[in-house]
Amino acid sequence: MNVTGIIVEYNPFHNGHIKHIKEAKKITNSDILIAITSGNFTQRGDVSVLDKFEKTKAALNNGVDLVIELPYIYTVQNSKVFGEKAVELLNAIGINNLVFGSETCNTEELMKYAELNINVDHLKEILDTGLSYPKAYGLLASSLYPNDILAVSYLKAIKGTNIIAYPIKRKTKYHDTKLKKVCSASAIRKALKDKKDYSIATPIKIKNAHFNEELYPYLRRLLFTKSKEELQKIFLVSEGIEGLLIKNAYKYDNYDDFINNSVSKRYTKARIQRVILQIINNIETKDVKALKKLDYIRVLGFNSKGQKYLRDFKSDNYYIVTQFKNIPEEYKNIEWKVSQMYASMLKKPNEYLLKELKGPIIKKSK
């Protein structure tokens, strides 16, 4: 069977994603398309505009056969970890093709970066290889755009597997805020914040979108009341970043000002936002170190093809989870904690938490 995988975040789902799904199926001539998605928080440390179940519905309604979830703890990390774990689960569930977006779409160039023994998220690591600052900075700032950085992570992760990579050209600029039929997710998020009509760019209706700014009052309270020693126990808090965050929490009452003044050559915006989410969700390093090897695949939704594929699924190392209660305890504790945090932003938190506890979304055949 020809099985194709895609790695998605859908923040939010839009017309460009529909093209991605169609092209992935076409260029691989796939029998089944499997998407692995982040949950309610994204790799770059954002609150997701769509919750994981709305993402799943959008995917199933537009050509995806099976949707699985990348656990929170592997989502809200640098691209290396995000890519490794997403590919690991897709490989475990049996894909033989991986289709992903790329700004350059130059497989040969991307493979060269994938061969380097560095983490492309961190400029310091690249400098340590002996590259000059201009060349190293150029690699990150111009040669590699956000999707290319993820592409390199995917290419690194598929080494040693039988997965064939298919990069496809991304035709919109990552942070372009112009709203049009095919545009960036950033443009739609801006339209949502500005309360503008975004319908030209997506087939779905987005109700009650939530953003990082809403969490800032809570973050400030935590930074005001926790000691540096307490913050140092939080996952991803390192290199004295807690001192910077505490200082800026006292100085700025506006989220954007807080973020902009925390970003530097040392700390990217994404890194700052990922650290913030770990603080807000109270994820301690000891909790992460206690996690056993990832051996489950959580299913968020499927259609009839996806359901049949799951029935035939066999693995000695991974098992399928369709009910929240069957997630391994250490992972489940983290997932429940972050689900409660997300639910606290909603008008009807219990309604969302019941979705979390229910089984997967099933798309009925017409």
XYZ file of C-alpha atoms in Angstrom:
366
model
C 0.000 0.000 0.000
C 1.230 3.484 -0.875
C 0.933 5.563 2.312
C 1.723 9.285 2.378
C 2.282 11.403 5.469
C 2.106 15.147 6.069
C 3.095 17.123 9.161
C 0.693 19.973 9.916
C -0.260 22.653 12.423
C -3.227 24.342 10.729
C -3.001 27.602 12.659
C -5.495 28.018 11.074
C -6.458 25.708 8.203
C -6.643 27.583 4.875
C -6.764 27.243 1.085
C -3.008 26.711 0.870
C -3.402 23.623 3.036
C -6.060 22.268 0.673
C -3.562 22.616 -2.193
C -0.922 20.877 -0.044
C -3.270 17.924 0.580
C -4.223 17.618 -3.088
C -0.635 17.879 -4.280
C 0.598 15.373 -1.693
C -1.917 12.810 -2.923
C -1.200 13.538 -6.568
C 2.610 13.452 -6.603
C 2.800 10.275 -4.503
C -0.272 8.587 -6.010
C -1.176 7.644 -2.460
C -3.717 5.062 -1.376
C -4.098 6.759 1.988
C -3.048 10.132 3.418
C -2.123 10.431 7.097
C -1.629 13.782 8.835
C 0.139 14.261 12.142
C -0.858 17.507 13.811
C 0.163 19.570 16.787
C -2.522 20.054 19.402
C -3.730 23.300 20.978
C -0.260 24.850 21.135
C 2.155 25.069 18.220
C 5.834 24.450 17.559
C 6.581 28.173 17.583
C 4.947 28.596 20.973
C 1.581 30.008 19.883
C -1.889 29.247 21.149
C -3.539 27.492 18.217
C -6.380 29.451 16.612
C -8.139 26.133 15.978
C -8.308 23.490 18.677
C -7.044 20.012 17.767
C -10.525 18.693 17.011
C -11.385 21.568 14.656
C -8.069 20.902 12.892
C -9.024 17.256 12.580
C -12.446 18.069 11.112
C -10.895 20.433 8.570
C -8.346 17.814 7.535
C -10.913 15.009 7.151
C -13.296 17.253 5.225
C -10.566 18.123 2.735
C -8.983 14.845 1.760
C -7.004 13.486 4.731
C -7.917 9.905 5.699
C -6.391 9.639 9.161
C -5.268 12.257 11.698
C -2.906 11.493 14.583
C -1.557 13.801 17.274
C 2.010 14.792 18.078
C 2.172 14.922 21.901
C 2.431 18.410 23.414
C 5.865 17.815 24.885
C 7.344 17.118 21.447
C 5.374 19.850 19.706
C 6.477 22.825 21.800
C 10.185 22.329 21.193
C 12.758 23.281 18.581
C 12.391 22.052 15.019
C 14.863 19.193 15.568
C 12.733 17.534 18.254
C 9.457 18.431 16.524
C 10.666 16.926 13.246
C 12.208 13.822 14.795
C 9.123 12.865 16.777
C 6.629 13.673 14.021
C 8.597 11.520 11.564
C 9.027 8.789 14.193
C 5.259 8.427 14.637
C 4.522 8.646 10.918
C 7.174 6.006 10.256
C 5.695 3.848 13.019
C 2.254 4.006 11.449
C 3.671 2.917 8.108
C 4.100 5.855 5.732
C 6.494 5.484 2.819
C 6.203 9.062 1.466
C 6.552 12.381 3.301
C 5.373 15.571 1.589
C 6.250 18.933 3.118
C 6.374 22.585 2.152
C 9.612 24.418 1.481
C 10.405 27.989 0.540
C 13.386 27.041 -1.635
C 12.154 23.566 -2.670
C 15.788 22.762 -3.460
C 16.161 19.163 -2.289
C 19.895 19.036 -2.996
C 20.580 22.170 -0.936
C 18.306 21.059 1.891
C 20.040 17.677 1.980
C 23.410 19.426 2.384
C 22.112 21.180 5.496
C 20.577 17.916 6.723
C 24.013 16.291 6.529
C 25.547 18.934 8.834
C 25.847 17.781 12.431
C 24.158 20.914 13.807
C 20.789 22.009 15.061
C 19.703 24.696 12.616
C 17.553 26.318 15.305
C 20.563 27.684 17.112
C 23.021 30.140 15.615
C 25.543 29.472 18.386
C 25.859 25.822 17.371
C 26.503 26.831 13.767
C 29.147 29.330 14.851
C 30.832 26.581 16.874
C 31.406 24.618 13.642
C 33.838 27.317 12.530
C 31.639 29.255 10.135
C 32.079 33.025 10.239
C 29.263 35.028 11.821
C 28.060 36.547 8.499
C 27.976 33.156 6.812
C 26.286 31.452 9.767
C 23.742 34.231 10.161
C 23.102 34.193 6.429
C 22.368 30.484 6.576
C 19.591 31.118 9.071
C 18.348 34.521 7.975
C 18.291 34.140 4.214
C 19.165 30.645 3.016
C 16.772 28.912 5.383
C 13.269 30.193 6.004
C 10.949 28.748 8.679
C 9.581 25.948 6.495
C 13.073 25.157 5.218
C 14.339 24.791 8.782
C 11.535 22.291 9.412
C 12.299 20.618 6.071
C 15.904 20.074 7.140
C 14.659 18.562 10.396
C 12.402 16.162 8.483
C 15.230 15.159 6.138
C 17.500 14.485 9.094
C 14.773 12.402 10.725
C 14.009 10.186 7.714
C 17.625 9.082 7.339
C 17.730 5.360 8.047
C 14.067 4.846 7.141
C 12.440 3.824 3.869
C 10.525 7.103 3.642
C 10.870 9.095 0.413
C 10.823 12.896 0.778
C 8.818 15.144 -1.545
C 9.334 18.876 -0.859
C 6.783 21.111 -2.578
C 7.184 24.813 -3.236
C 5.614 27.158 -0.733
C 4.166 30.015 -2.790
C 3.296 32.456 -0.018
C 5.739 34.341 2.175
C 5.748 33.021 5.731
C 4.898 36.292 7.472
C 3.042 38.012 4.614
C -0.043 39.656 6.153
C -1.867 40.419 2.910
C -5.197 38.602 2.840
C -5.953 36.804 -0.444
C -7.281 33.475 -1.713
C -4.021 31.659 -0.980
C -2.159 33.438 1.792
C -0.184 32.739 4.940
C -1.737 31.645 8.219
C -0.236 34.856 9.653
C -2.499 36.908 7.369
C -5.596 35.083 8.599
C -4.579 35.442 12.243
C -4.090 39.171 11.714
C -7.532 39.422 10.074
C -9.046 37.591 13.042
C -7.374 39.958 15.489
C -8.520 42.968 13.451
C -12.035 41.469 13.163
C -11.874 41.534 9.366
C -13.539 39.152 6.909
C -11.120 36.284 6.257
C -13.487 34.043 4.254
C -11.567 34.514 0.976
C -8.652 32.542 2.457
C -10.301 29.541 4.132
C -13.384 27.363 3.719
C -13.906 27.057 7.463
C -15.558 29.352 9.981
C -13.355 30.223 12.919
C -15.261 30.880 16.115
C -13.760 32.355 19.266
C -10.109 32.474 18.181
C -7.655 32.824 21.053
C -4.151 34.291 21.096
C -1.041 34.390 23.291
C -1.853 37.886 24.519
C -4.700 36.476 26.597
C -2.238 34.457 28.676
C 0.033 37.394 29.461
C -1.701 38.521 32.699
C -1.353 34.992 34.057
C 2.275 34.770 32.917
C 3.088 38.046 34.696
C 1.566 36.775 37.936
C 3.725 33.674 37.707
C 6.872 35.674 36.968
C 6.086 38.068 39.820
C 5.435 35.339 42.383
C 7.797 32.480 41.518
C 11.437 32.575 42.576
C 14.243 32.116 40.065
C 14.928 28.737 41.655
C 11.335 27.639 41.030
C 11.451 28.840 37.430
C 14.729 27.010 36.845
C 12.848 23.744 37.434
C 10.617 24.444 34.434
C 11.349 22.569 31.219
C 13.374 24.601 28.643
C 14.273 27.293 31.187
C 18.059 27.606 30.945
C 20.977 30.006 30.440
C 19.483 32.563 32.818
C 16.437 33.207 30.630
C 14.257 33.334 33.751
C 15.992 36.548 34.871
C 15.289 38.225 31.537
C 11.617 37.223 31.634
C 11.148 38.428 35.219
C 12.789 41.770 34.421
C 10.639 42.338 31.343
C 7.438 41.251 33.082
C 7.960 44.131 35.537
C 8.794 46.578 32.757
C 6.067 45.866 30.183
C 2.320 45.560 30.640
C 1.808 44.749 26.951
C 2.506 41.267 25.559
C 4.040 42.452 22.284
C 6.387 44.826 24.119
C 7.336 42.020 26.489
C 8.142 39.650 23.601
C 9.916 42.190 21.413
C 12.196 43.230 24.268
C 12.972 39.642 25.211
C 14.058 38.626 21.697
C 17.748 38.897 20.804
C 20.438 37.080 18.801
C 20.603 34.694 21.729
C 16.869 34.108 22.141
C 14.557 33.900 19.107
C 10.876 34.791 19.380
C 9.889 31.149 18.982
C 12.248 30.068 21.734
C 10.928 32.734 24.104
C 7.338 31.728 23.375
C 8.071 28.026 23.886
C 9.640 28.757 27.275
C 6.624 30.881 28.204
C 4.242 28.023 27.422
C 6.230 25.619 29.595
C 6.024 28.126 32.458
C 2.290 28.717 31.985
C 1.580 24.981 31.719
C 3.890 24.261 34.670
C 5.860 21.555 32.875
C 8.915 20.720 34.960
C 12.104 19.149 33.637
C 11.643 16.212 35.996
C 8.255 15.491 34.397
C 9.871 15.290 30.969
C 12.797 13.178 32.165
C 10.298 10.731 33.699
C 8.665 10.062 30.317
C 9.218 6.559 29.005
C 9.991 5.909 25.359
C 7.180 7.049 23.093
C 5.255 3.887 22.189
C 1.708 5.044 21.431
C -0.052 6.764 18.540
C -3.077 8.830 19.485
C -5.786 8.941 16.834
C -7.804 12.170 16.585
C -9.994 11.206 13.636
C -10.472 9.121 10.515
C -12.748 8.382 7.574
C -13.695 4.879 6.351
C -10.310 4.415 4.618
C -8.460 5.513 7.729
C -10.584 3.239 9.901
C -9.799 0.211 7.739
C -6.095 1.102 7.799
C -6.162 1.189 11.593
C -7.885 -2.198 11.758
C -5.033 -3.697 9.752
C -2.302 -1.847 11.705
C 0.259 -4.090 13.395
C 3.378 -3.065 15.283
C 5.583 -4.641 17.941
C 6.721 -1.255 19.275
C 3.713 1.094 19.072
C 0.045 0.756 19.910
C -2.976 2.767 18.822
C -4.801 4.982 21.350
C -8.343 6.137 20.574
C -9.394 7.019 24.135
C -7.657 9.641 26.280
C -7.695 7.312 29.297
C -5.425 4.853 27.445
C -2.547 7.321 26.978
C 0.429 6.210 29.137
C 0.184 7.808 32.574
C 3.232 10.106 32.407
C 2.178 11.499 29.009
C -1.464 11.666 30.050
C -0.634 13.836 33.071
C 1.065 16.402 30.827
C -1.655 16.267 28.160
C -4.410 16.779 30.739
C -2.556 19.687 32.304
C -2.168 21.523 28.981
C -5.749 20.678 27.977
C -7.001 22.296 31.173
C -4.881 25.368 30.522
C -6.287 25.675 27.007
C -9.839 25.081 28.277
C -9.405 27.891 30.827
C -9.289 30.346 27.902
C -12.691 29.216 26.631
C -16.211 30.304 27.566
C -17.277 26.685 28.024
C -14.209 24.845 29.346
C -16.094 21.697 30.327
C -17.461 21.349 26.808
C -13.940 21.293 25.417
C -12.615 18.903 28.083
C -15.390 16.435 27.268
C -14.158 16.449 23.650
C -10.696 15.594 24.951
C -12.058 12.595 26.827
C -14.221 11.305 23.981
C -13.051 9.046 21.173
C -11.844 10.194 17.757
C -13.853 12.132 15.168
C -15.320 9.792 12.569
C -16.137 11.180 9.136
C -19.024 9.211 7.708
C -18.963 8.260 4.055
C -21.617 9.998 1.945
